Amino acid sequence: MDTRIGFGWDSHAFKSGVPLRIGGLTLEHSEGLAGHSDGDVLLHAVTDALLGAVAAGDIGSFFPPGDARWKDADSAIFLQLALEELSHAGYRIVNVDITLVLAAPKISPIAGDMRARVAELLDVEMNQVSIKAKTPEGMGLDHVAQCHAVALVERVSEGDGLRSMSAVIESQKQLEDVVDDLLASVHGVQKKRTIEPVYDTEDLT
């Protein structure tokens, strides 16, 4: 059996005035996590773990933080792209093991709900998802949330020509088309219209 392991890590500082999103859930807390997207530190770490398992780059390769399209975006979009990468490479998830490091809020009371939500997003069984939480004692990081994620994946297809999207995208335009398709299907954002010129630009001098 051909198996691979991917590791992901992410960190965001807490910020007032924004909702706290972790593991695809909105949690009751006085502060949220700062980030260009919704700041979901857990989904970001899992996304990088899956991309890393099939050597498809990282989350920033596909969703640059300076791109205005990802302002306040649902991090499920990023995870969906990682799952597409995994499928195109011919692999599926065996299990993911996740460790959150944060002083507050307490994760243990909602760990079951969070595991169920992450399993739903990954399209796996709940017993394939582990979520643990630790406090950053003695590290001086009480105002930061960190997440470590490890993903074990196994090959499910052989010699059928499947390749990672990152291997077949040959230009920025193709990457934008992929992103637009994801926005339309996952986030409900309409694809950008292409305006064709009404004259032949080749004739301009």
JSON list of C-alpha atoms in Angstrom, two decimals:
[
{"chain": "A", "resi": 1, "resn": "MET", "atom": "CA", "xyz": [0.00, 0.00, 0.00]},
{"chain": "A", "resi": 2, "resn": "ASP", "atom": "CA", "xyz": [1.38, 3.40, -1.05]},
{"chain": "A", "resi": 3, "resn": "THR", "atom": "CA", "xyz": [0.92, 5.81, 1.88]},
{"chain": "A", "resi": 4, "resn": "ARG", "atom": "CA", "xyz": [2.14, 9.33, 2.53]},
{"chain": "A", "resi": 5, "resn": "ILE", "atom": "CA", "xyz": [2.18, 11.71, 5.48]},
{"chain": "A", "resi": 6, "resn": "GLY", "atom": "CA", "xyz": [1.60, 15.46, 5.31]},
{"chain": "A", "resi": 7, "resn": "PHE", "atom": "CA", "xyz": [2.21, 18.01, 8.06]},
{"chain": "A", "resi": 8, "resn": "GLY", "atom": "CA", "xyz": [0.57, 21.42, 8.40]},
{"chain": "A", "resi": 9, "resn": "TRP", "atom": "CA", "xyz": [0.98, 24.26, 10.88]},
{"chain": "A", "resi": 10, "resn": "ASP", "atom": "CA", "xyz": [-0.69, 27.65, 11.20]},
{"chain": "A", "resi": 11, "resn": "SER", "atom": "CA", "xyz": [-0.87, 30.50, 13.69]},
{"chain": "A", "resi": 12, "resn": "HIS", "atom": "CA", "xyz": [-3.11, 33.55, 14.10]},
{"chain": "A", "resi": 13, "resn": "ALA", "atom": "CA", "xyz": [-3.25, 36.26, 16.75]},
{"chain": "A", "resi": 14, "resn": "PHE", "atom": "CA", "xyz": [-6.52, 37.03, 18.48]},
{"chain": "A", "resi": 15, "resn": "LYS", "atom": "CA", "xyz": [-8.31, 40.20, 17.43]},
{"chain": "A", "resi": 16, "resn": "SER", "atom": "CA", "xyz": [-11.36, 41.99, 18.78]},
{"chain": "A", "resi": 17, "resn": "GLY", "atom": "CA", "xyz": [-14.37, 42.72, 16.61]},
{"chain": "A", "resi": 18, "resn": "VAL", "atom": "CA", "xyz": [-14.30, 39.55, 14.50]},
{"chain": "A", "resi": 19, "resn": "PRO", "atom": "CA", "xyz": [-16.01, 36.18, 15.03]},
{"chain": "A", "resi": 20, "resn": "LEU", "atom": "CA", "xyz": [-13.92, 33.25, 16.21]},
{"chain": "A", "resi": 21, "resn": "ARG", "atom": "CA", "xyz": [-13.88, 30.49, 13.60]},
{"chain": "A", "resi": 22, "resn": "ILE", "atom": "CA", "xyz": [-12.09, 27.23, 14.39]},
{"chain": "A", "resi": 23, "resn": "GLY", "atom": "CA", "xyz": [-12.67, 23.88, 12.72]},
{"chain": "A", "resi": 24, "resn": "GLY", "atom": "CA", "xyz": [-15.49, 25.19, 10.56]},
{"chain": "A", "resi": 25, "resn": "LEU", "atom": "CA", "xyz": [-17.47, 26.31, 13.63]},
{"chain": "A", "resi": 26, "resn": "THR", "atom": "CA", "xyz": [-18.19, 29.75, 15.06]},
{"chain": "A", "resi": 27, "resn": "LEU", "atom": "CA", "xyz": [-17.26, 29.72, 18.77]},
{"chain": "A", "resi": 28, "resn": "GLU", "atom": "CA", "xyz": [-18.47, 31.96, 21.58]},
{"chain": "A", "resi": 29, "resn": "HIS", "atom": "CA", "xyz": [-15.52, 34.11, 22.58]},
{"chain": "A", "resi": 30, "resn": "SER", "atom": "CA", "xyz": [-14.71, 37.77, 23.12]},
{"chain": "A", "resi": 31, "resn": "GLU", "atom": "CA", "xyz": [-12.20, 37.80, 20.24]},
{"chain": "A", "resi": 32, "resn": "GLY", "atom": "CA", "xyz": [-11.72, 36.14, 16.89]},
{"chain": "A", "resi": 33, "resn": "LEU", "atom": "CA", "xyz": [-8.58, 35.35, 14.94]},
{"chain": "A", "resi": 34, "resn": "ALA", "atom": "CA", "xyz": [-6.89, 37.91, 12.72]},
{"chain": "A", "resi": 35, "resn": "GLY", "atom": "CA", "xyz": [-6.41, 36.82, 9.14]},
{"chain": "A", "resi": 36, "resn": "HIS", "atom": "CA", "xyz": [-7.12, 37.84, 5.58]},
{"chain": "A", "resi": 37, "resn": "SER", "atom": "CA", "xyz": [-9.73, 35.08, 5.36]},
{"chain": "A", "resi": 38, "resn": "ASP", "atom": "CA", "xyz": [-11.91, 34.00, 8.30]},
{"chain": "A", "resi": 39, "resn": "GLY", "atom": "CA", "xyz": [-8.74, 33.08, 10.22]},
{"chain": "A", "resi": 40, "resn": "ASP", "atom": "CA", "xyz": [-9.70, 29.43, 10.78]},
{"chain": "A", "resi": 41, "resn": "VAL", "atom": "CA", "xyz": [-6.33, 28.23, 12.04]},
{"chain": "A", "resi": 42, "resn": "LEU", "atom": "CA", "xyz": [-7.42, 24.57, 12.15]},
{"chain": "A", "resi": 43, "resn": "LEU", "atom": "CA", "xyz": [-8.69, 24.36, 8.57]},
{"chain": "A", "resi": 44, "resn": "HIS", "atom": "CA", "xyz": [-5.59, 26.18, 7.35]},
{"chain": "A", "resi": 45, "resn": "ALA", "atom": "CA", "xyz": [-3.29, 23.65, 9.04]},
{"chain": "A", "resi": 46, "resn": "VAL", "atom": "CA", "xyz": [-5.27, 20.69, 7.68]},
{"chain": "A", "resi": 47, "resn": "THR", "atom": "CA", "xyz": [-5.24, 22.23, 4.19]},
{"chain": "A", "resi": 48, "resn": "ASP", "atom": "CA", "xyz": [-1.44, 22.48, 4.28]},
{"chain": "A", "resi": 49, "resn": "ALA", "atom": "CA", "xyz": [-1.14, 18.93, 5.62]},
{"chain": "A", "resi": 50, "resn": "LEU", "atom": "CA", "xyz": [-3.17, 17.53, 2.71]},
{"chain": "A", "resi": 51, "resn": "LEU", "atom": "CA", "xyz": [-1.32, 19.61, 0.12]},
{"chain": "A", "resi": 52, "resn": "GLY", "atom": "CA", "xyz": [2.00, 18.57, 1.65]},
{"chain": "A", "resi": 53, "resn": "ALA", "atom": "CA", "xyz": [1.09, 14.89, 1.52]},
{"chain": "A", "resi": 54, "resn": "VAL", "atom": "CA", "xyz": [0.94, 15.01, -2.29]},
{"chain": "A", "resi": 55, "resn": "ALA", "atom": "CA", "xyz": [3.68, 17.65, -2.71]},
{"chain": "A", "resi": 56, "resn": "ALA", "atom": "CA", "xyz": [1.23, 20.17, -4.15]},
{"chain": "A", "resi": 57, "resn": "GLY", "atom": "CA", "xyz": [2.64, 23.31, -2.54]},
{"chain": "A", "resi": 58, "resn": "ASP", "atom": "CA", "xyz": [0.92, 25.17, 0.28]},
{"chain": "A", "resi": 59, "resn": "ILE", "atom": "CA", "xyz": [-2.15, 27.25, 0.93]},
{"chain": "A", "resi": 60, "resn": "GLY", "atom": "CA", "xyz": [-0.38, 30.49, 0.01]},
{"chain": "A", "resi": 61, "resn": "SER", "atom": "CA", "xyz": [0.48, 29.13, -3.45]},
{"chain": "A", "resi": 62, "resn": "PHE", "atom": "CA", "xyz": [-3.19, 29.05, -4.36]},
{"chain": "A", "resi": 63, "resn": "PHE", "atom": "CA", "xyz": [-4.67, 31.74, -2.12]},
{"chain": "A", "resi": 64, "resn": "PRO", "atom": "CA", "xyz": [-2.19, 34.61, -1.64]},
{"chain": "A", "resi": 65, "resn": "PRO", "atom": "CA", "xyz": [-3.05, 36.67, 1.47]},
{"chain": "A", "resi": 66, "resn": "GLY", "atom": "CA", "xyz": [-2.73, 39.87, -0.55]},
{"chain": "A", "resi": 67, "resn": "ASP", "atom": "CA", "xyz": [-5.50, 38.85, -2.96]},
{"chain": "A", "resi": 68, "resn": "ALA", "atom": "CA", "xyz": [-8.69, 40.80, -2.18]},
{"chain": "A", "resi": 69, "resn": "ARG", "atom": "CA", "xyz": [-10.85, 37.86, -3.31]},
{"chain": "A", "resi": 70, "resn": "TRP", "atom": "CA", "xyz": [-10.00, 35.99, -0.11]},
{"chain": "A", "resi": 71, "resn": "LYS", "atom": "CA", "xyz": [-10.94, 38.80, 2.26]},
{"chain": "A", "resi": 72, "resn": "ASP", "atom": "CA", "xyz": [-13.09, 37.18, 5.00]},
{"chain": "A", "resi": 73, "resn": "ALA", "atom": "CA", "xyz": [-13.41, 34.03, 2.85]},
{"chain": "A", "resi": 74, "resn": "ASP", "atom": "CA", "xyz": [-14.72, 30.80, 4.36]},
{"chain": "A", "resi": 75, "resn": "SER", "atom": "CA", "xyz": [-11.68, 28.56, 4.85]},
{"chain": "A", "resi": 76, "resn": "ALA", "atom": "CA", "xyz": [-13.74, 25.60, 3.62]},
{"chain": "A", "resi": 77, "resn": "ILE", "atom": "CA", "xyz": [-12.85, 26.91, 0.15]},
{"chain": "A", "resi": 78, "resn": "PHE", "atom": "CA", "xyz": [-9.17, 26.30, 0.84]},
{"chain": "A", "resi": 79, "resn": "LEU", "atom": "CA", "xyz": [-9.85, 22.84, 2.22]},
{"chain": "A", "resi": 80, "resn": "GLN", "atom": "CA", "xyz": [-11.94, 21.95, -0.83]},
{"chain": "A", "resi": 81, "resn": "LEU", "atom": "CA", "xyz": [-9.03, 22.77, -3.13]},
{"chain": "A", "resi": 82, "resn": "ALA", "atom": "CA", "xyz": [-6.72, 20.56, -1.05]},
{"chain": "A", "resi": 83, "resn": "LEU", "atom": "CA", "xyz": [-9.21, 17.70, -1.37]},
{"chain": "A", "resi": 84, "resn": "GLU", "atom": "CA", "xyz": [-9.29, 18.23, -5.14]},
{"chain": "A", "resi": 85, "resn": "GLU", "atom": "CA", "xyz": [-5.50, 18.09, -5.21]},
{"chain": "A", "resi": 86, "resn": "LEU", "atom": "CA", "xyz": [-5.57, 14.88, -3.21]},
{"chain": "A", "resi": 87, "resn": "SER", "atom": "CA", "xyz": [-8.12, 13.29, -5.55]},
{"chain": "A", "resi": 88, "resn": "HIS", "atom": "CA", "xyz": [-6.27, 14.35, -8.71]},
{"chain": "A", "resi": 89, "resn": "ALA", "atom": "CA", "xyz": [-3.07, 12.85, -7.31]},
{"chain": "A", "resi": 90, "resn": "GLY", "atom": "CA", "xyz": [-4.92, 9.56, -6.76]},
{"chain": "A", "resi": 91, "resn": "TYR", "atom": "CA", "xyz": [-5.00, 9.55, -2.94]},
{"chain": "A", "resi": 92, "resn": "ARG", "atom": "CA", "xyz": [-7.60, 9.53, -0.18]},
{"chain": "A", "resi": 93, "resn": "ILE", "atom": "CA", "xyz": [-7.49, 10.36, 3.52]},
{"chain": "A", "resi": 94, "resn": "VAL", "atom": "CA", "xyz": [-6.76, 7.58, 6.02]},
{"chain": "A", "resi": 95, "resn": "ASN", "atom": "CA", "xyz": [-6.87, 9.83, 9.08]},
{"chain": "A", "resi": 96, "resn": "VAL", "atom": "CA", "xyz": [-5.96, 13.29, 10.34]},
{"chain": "A", "resi": 97, "resn": "ASP", "atom": "CA", "xyz": [-4.56, 14.11, 13.79]},
{"chain": "A", "resi": 98, "resn": "ILE", "atom": "CA", "xyz": [-4.93, 17.72, 14.91]},
{"chain": "A", "resi": 99, "resn": "THR", "atom": "CA", "xyz": [-3.55, 19.58, 17.94]},
{"chain": "A", "resi": 100, "resn": "LEU", "atom": "CA", "xyz": [-4.72, 23.09, 18.81]},
{"chain": "A", "resi": 101, "resn": "VAL", "atom": "CA", "xyz": [-2.53, 25.22, 21.08]},
{"chain": "A", "resi": 102, "resn": "LEU", "atom": "CA", "xyz": [-4.40, 28.12, 22.69]},
{"chain": "A", "resi": 103, "resn": "ALA", "atom": "CA", "xyz": [-5.13, 29.51, 26.14]},
{"chain": "A", "resi": 104, "resn": "ALA", "atom": "CA", "xyz": [-8.86, 30.08, 25.52]},
{"chain": "A", "resi": 105, "resn": "PRO", "atom": "CA", "xyz": [-11.57, 29.19, 24.79]},
{"chain": "A", "resi": 106, "resn": "LYS", "atom": "CA", "xyz": [-11.75, 25.64, 26.09]},
{"chain": "A", "resi": 107, "resn": "ILE", "atom": "CA", "xyz": [-12.02, 23.17, 23.22]},
{"chain": "A", "resi": 108, "resn": "SER", "atom": "CA", "xyz": [-12.83, 19.97, 25.14]},
{"chain": "A", "resi": 109, "resn": "PRO", "atom": "CA", "xyz": [-16.57, 20.78, 25.61]},
{"chain": "A", "resi": 110, "resn": "ILE", "atom": "CA", "xyz": [-17.06, 21.15, 21.86]},
{"chain": "A", "resi": 111, "resn": "ALA", "atom": "CA", "xyz": [-14.40, 18.74, 20.57]},
{"chain": "A", "resi": 112, "resn": "GLY", "atom": "CA", "xyz": [-17.04, 16.24, 19.47]},
{"chain": "A", "resi": 113, "resn": "ASP", "atom": "CA", "xyz": [-18.96, 18.83, 17.44]},
{"chain": "A", "resi": 114, "resn": "MET", "atom": "CA", "xyz": [-15.71, 20.10, 15.94]},
{"chain": "A", "resi": 115, "resn": "ARG", "atom": "CA", "xyz": [-14.60, 16.58, 14.97]},
{"chain": "A", "resi": 116, "resn": "ALA", "atom": "CA", "xyz": [-17.97, 15.97, 13.35]},
{"chain": "A", "resi": 117, "resn": "ARG", "atom": "CA", "xyz": [-17.75, 19.22, 11.36]},
{"chain": "A", "resi": 118, "resn": "VAL", "atom": "CA", "xyz": [-14.19, 18.57, 10.19]},
{"chain": "A", "resi": 119, "resn": "ALA", "atom": "CA", "xyz": [-15.12, 15.00, 9.22]},
{"chain": "A", "resi": 120, "resn": "GLU", "atom": "CA", "xyz": [-18.06, 16.38, 7.22]},
{"chain": "A", "resi": 121, "resn": "LEU", "atom": "CA", "xyz": [-15.82, 18.86, 5.39]},
{"chain": "A", "resi": 122, "resn": "LEU", "atom": "CA", "xyz": [-13.26, 16.12, 4.64]},
{"chain": "A", "resi": 123, "resn": "ASP", "atom": "CA", "xyz": [-15.98, 13.61, 3.65]},
{"chain": "A", "resi": 124, "resn": "VAL", "atom": "CA", "xyz": [-14.60, 10.98, 6.05]},
{"chain": "A", "resi": 125, "resn": "GLU", "atom": "CA", "xyz": [-15.91, 9.16, 9.12]},
{"chain": "A", "resi": 126, "resn": "MET", "atom": "CA", "xyz": [-15.67, 10.87, 12.49]},
{"chain": "A", "resi": 127, "resn": "ASN", "atom": "CA", "xyz": [-13.32, 8.16, 13.78]},
{"chain": "A", "resi": 128, "resn": "GLN", "atom": "CA", "xyz": [-10.80, 9.28, 11.14]},
{"chain": "A", "resi": 129, "resn": "VAL", "atom": "CA", "xyz": [-10.48, 12.71, 12.76]},
{"chain": "A", "resi": 130, "resn": "SER", "atom": "CA", "xyz": [-8.70, 13.41, 16.05]},
{"chain": "A", "resi": 131, "resn": "ILE", "atom": "CA", "xyz": [-8.73, 16.87, 17.64]},
{"chain": "A", "resi": 132, "resn": "LYS", "atom": "CA", "xyz": [-6.79, 17.68, 20.81]},
{"chain": "A", "resi": 133, "resn": "ALA", "atom": "CA", "xyz": [-6.16, 20.98, 22.58]},
{"chain": "A", "resi": 134, "resn": "LYS", "atom": "CA", "xyz": [-3.22, 22.12, 24.69]},
{"chain": "A", "resi": 135, "resn": "THR", "atom": "CA", "xyz": [-2.46, 25.38, 26.50]},
{"chain": "A", "resi": 136, "resn": "PRO", "atom": "CA", "xyz": [0.74, 27.29, 25.68]},
{"chain": "A", "resi": 137, "resn": "GLU", "atom": "CA", "xyz": [2.08, 27.23, 29.23]},
{"chain": "A", "resi": 138, "resn": "GLY", "atom": "CA", "xyz": [5.29, 29.15, 29.70]},
{"chain": "A", "resi": 139, "resn": "MET", "atom": "CA", "xyz": [5.50, 30.15, 26.03]},
{"chain": "A", "resi": 140, "resn": "GLY", "atom": "CA", "xyz": [4.10, 33.67, 26.30]},
{"chain": "A", "resi": 141, "resn": "LEU", "atom": "CA", "xyz": [1.58, 32.95, 23.55]},
{"chain": "A", "resi": 142, "resn": "ASP", "atom": "CA", "xyz": [-1.69, 33.45, 25.41]},
{"chain": "A", "resi": 143, "resn": "HIS", "atom": "CA", "xyz": [-2.94, 35.84, 22.71]},
{"chain": "A", "resi": 144, "resn": "VAL", "atom": "CA", "xyz": [-2.22, 33.48, 19.83]},
{"chain": "A", "resi": 145, "resn": "ALA", "atom": "CA", "xyz": [-3.90, 30.33, 18.51]},
{"chain": "A", "resi": 146, "resn": "GLN", "atom": "CA", "xyz": [-1.73, 27.71, 16.82]},
{"chain": "A", "resi": 147, "resn": "CYS", "atom": "CA", "xyz": [-2.61, 24.44, 15.14]},
{"chain": "A", "resi": 148, "resn": "HIS", "atom": "CA", "xyz": [-0.56, 21.40, 14.14]},
{"chain": "A", "resi": 149, "resn": "ALA", "atom": "CA", "xyz": [-2.08, 18.84, 11.76]},
{"chain": "A", "resi": 150, "resn": "VAL", "atom": "CA", "xyz": [-0.83, 15.51, 10.43]},
{"chain": "A", "resi": 151, "resn": "ALA", "atom": "CA", "xyz": [-2.60, 13.71, 7.60]},
{"chain": "A", "resi": 152, "resn": "LEU", "atom": "CA", "xyz": [-2.04, 10.11, 6.53]},
{"chain": "A", "resi": 153, "resn": "VAL", "atom": "CA", "xyz": [-3.21, 9.39, 2.96]},
{"chain": "A", "resi": 154, "resn": "GLU", "atom": "CA", "xyz": [-3.19, 6.27, 0.80]},
{"chain": "A", "resi": 155, "resn": "ARG", "atom": "CA", "xyz": [-3.15, 5.74, -2.95]},
{"chain": "A", "resi": 156, "resn": "VAL", "atom": "CA", "xyz": [-6.41, 4.56, -4.46]},
{"chain": "A", "resi": 157, "resn": "SER", "atom": "CA", "xyz": [-5.58, 4.71, -8.18]},
{"chain": "A", "resi": 158, "resn": "GLU", "atom": "CA", "xyz": [-2.61, 3.53, -10.26]},
{"chain": "A", "resi": 159, "resn": "GLY", "atom": "CA", "xyz": [-1.50, 4.53, -13.74]},
{"chain": "A", "resi": 160, "resn": "ASP", "atom": "CA", "xyz": [-4.66, 6.35, -14.75]},
{"chain": "A", "resi": 161, "resn": "GLY", "atom": "CA", "xyz": [-3.02, 9.60, -15.67]},
{"chain": "A", "resi": 162, "resn": "LEU", "atom": "CA", "xyz": [-4.23, 11.52, -12.63]},
{"chain": "A", "resi": 163, "resn": "ARG", "atom": "CA", "xyz": [-2.05, 14.49, -11.85]},
{"chain": "A", "resi": 164, "resn": "SER", "atom": "CA", "xyz": [-2.18, 17.22, -9.26]},
{"chain": "A", "resi": 165, "resn": "MET", "atom": "CA", "xyz": [-3.77, 20.45, -10.45]},
{"chain": "A", "resi": 166, "resn": "SER", "atom": "CA", "xyz": [-0.62, 22.27, -9.43]},
{"chain": "A", "resi": 167, "resn": "ALA", "atom": "CA", "xyz": [1.28, 20.14, -11.97]},
{"chain": "A", "resi": 168, "resn": "VAL", "atom": "CA", "xyz": [-1.04, 20.86, -14.90]},
{"chain": "A", "resi": 169, "resn": "ILE", "atom": "CA", "xyz": [-1.78, 24.54, -14.31]},
{"chain": "A", "resi": 170, "resn": "GLU", "atom": "CA", "xyz": [0.59, 26.25, -16.72]},
{"chain": "A", "resi": 171, "resn": "SER", "atom": "CA", "xyz": [-0.29, 29.89, -16.30]},
{"chain": "A", "resi": 172, "resn": "GLN", "atom": "CA", "xyz": [-1.78, 32.39, -13.90]},
{"chain": "A", "resi": 173, "resn": "LYS", "atom": "CA", "xyz": [-4.88, 32.51, -16.09]},
{"chain": "A", "resi": 174, "resn": "GLN", "atom": "CA", "xyz": [-5.50, 28.78, -15.62]},
{"chain": "A", "resi": 175, "resn": "LEU", "atom": "CA", "xyz": [-5.04, 29.15, -11.87]},
{"chain": "A", "resi": 176, "resn": "GLU", "atom": "CA", "xyz": [-7.57, 31.99, -11.82]},
{"chain": "A", "resi": 177, "resn": "ASP", "atom": "CA", "xyz": [-10.04, 29.82, -13.74]},
{"chain": "A", "resi": 178, "resn": "VAL", "atom": "CA", "xyz": [-9.66, 27.05, -11.14]},
{"chain": "A", "resi": 179, "resn": "VAL", "atom": "CA", "xyz": [-10.15, 29.53, -8.32]},
{"chain": "A", "resi": 180, "resn": "ASP", "atom": "CA", "xyz": [-13.22, 31.03, -9.99]},
{"chain": "A", "resi": 181, "resn": "ASP", "atom": "CA", "xyz": [-14.75, 27.56, -10.36]},
{"chain": "A", "resi": 182, "resn": "LEU", "atom": "CA", "xyz": [-14.13, 26.88, -6.66]},
{"chain": "A", "resi": 183, "resn": "LEU", "atom": "CA", "xyz": [-15.66, 30.21, -5.67]},
{"chain": "A", "resi": 184, "resn": "ALA", "atom": "CA", "xyz": [-18.74, 29.46, -7.75]},
{"chain": "A", "resi": 185, "resn": "SER", "atom": "CA", "xyz": [-19.23, 25.90, -6.48]},
{"chain": "A", "resi": 186, "resn": "VAL", "atom": "CA", "xyz": [-18.20, 26.23, -2.83]},
{"chain": "A", "resi": 187, "resn": "HIS", "atom": "CA", "xyz": [-18.63, 29.89, -1.86]},
{"chain": "A", "resi": 188, "resn": "GLY", "atom": "CA", "xyz": [-21.53, 30.85, -4.13]},
{"chain": "A", "resi": 189, "resn": "VAL", "atom": "CA", "xyz": [-19.56, 33.65, -5.78]},
{"chain": "A", "resi": 190, "resn": "GLN", "atom": "CA", "xyz": [-20.39, 34.20, -9.43]},
{"chain": "A", "resi": 191, "resn": "LYS", "atom": "CA", "xyz": [-17.61, 33.62, -11.91]},
{"chain": "A", "resi": 192, "resn": "LYS", "atom": "CA", "xyz": [-16.07, 36.74, -13.39]},
{"chain": "A", "resi": 193, "resn": "ARG", "atom": "CA", "xyz": [-17.28, 37.57, -16.85]},
{"chain": "A", "resi": 194, "resn": "THR", "atom": "CA", "xyz": [-14.74, 37.92, -19.61]},
{"chain": "A", "resi": 195, "resn": "ILE", "atom": "CA", "xyz": [-15.34, 40.98, -21.76]},
{"chain": "A", "resi": 196, "resn": "GLU", "atom": "CA", "xyz": [-14.37, 40.36, -25.36]},
{"chain": "A", "resi": 197, "resn": "PRO", "atom": "CA", "xyz": [-13.10, 43.35, -27.39]},
{"chain": "A", "resi": 198, "resn": "VAL", "atom": "CA", "xyz": [-15.47, 44.55, -30.11]},
{"chain": "A", "resi": 199, "resn": "TYR", "atom": "CA", "xyz": [-12.60, 45.13, -32.50]},
{"chain": "A", "resi": 200, "resn": "ASP", "atom": "CA", "xyz": [-9.58, 43.16, -33.66]},
{"chain": "A", "resi": 201, "resn": "THR", "atom": "CA", "xyz": [-6.67, 44.24, -31.49]},
{"chain": "A", "resi": 202, "resn": "GLU", "atom": "CA", "xyz": [-4.26, 42.81, -34.05]},
{"chain": "A", "resi": 203, "resn": "ASP", "atom": "CA", "xyz": [-5.27, 45.63, -36.44]},
{"chain": "A", "resi": 204, "resn": "LEU", "atom": "CA", "xyz": [-4.32, 48.40, -34.03]},
{"chain": "A", "resi": 205, "resn": "THR", "atom": "CA", "xyz": [-1.12, 50.33, -34.89]}
]
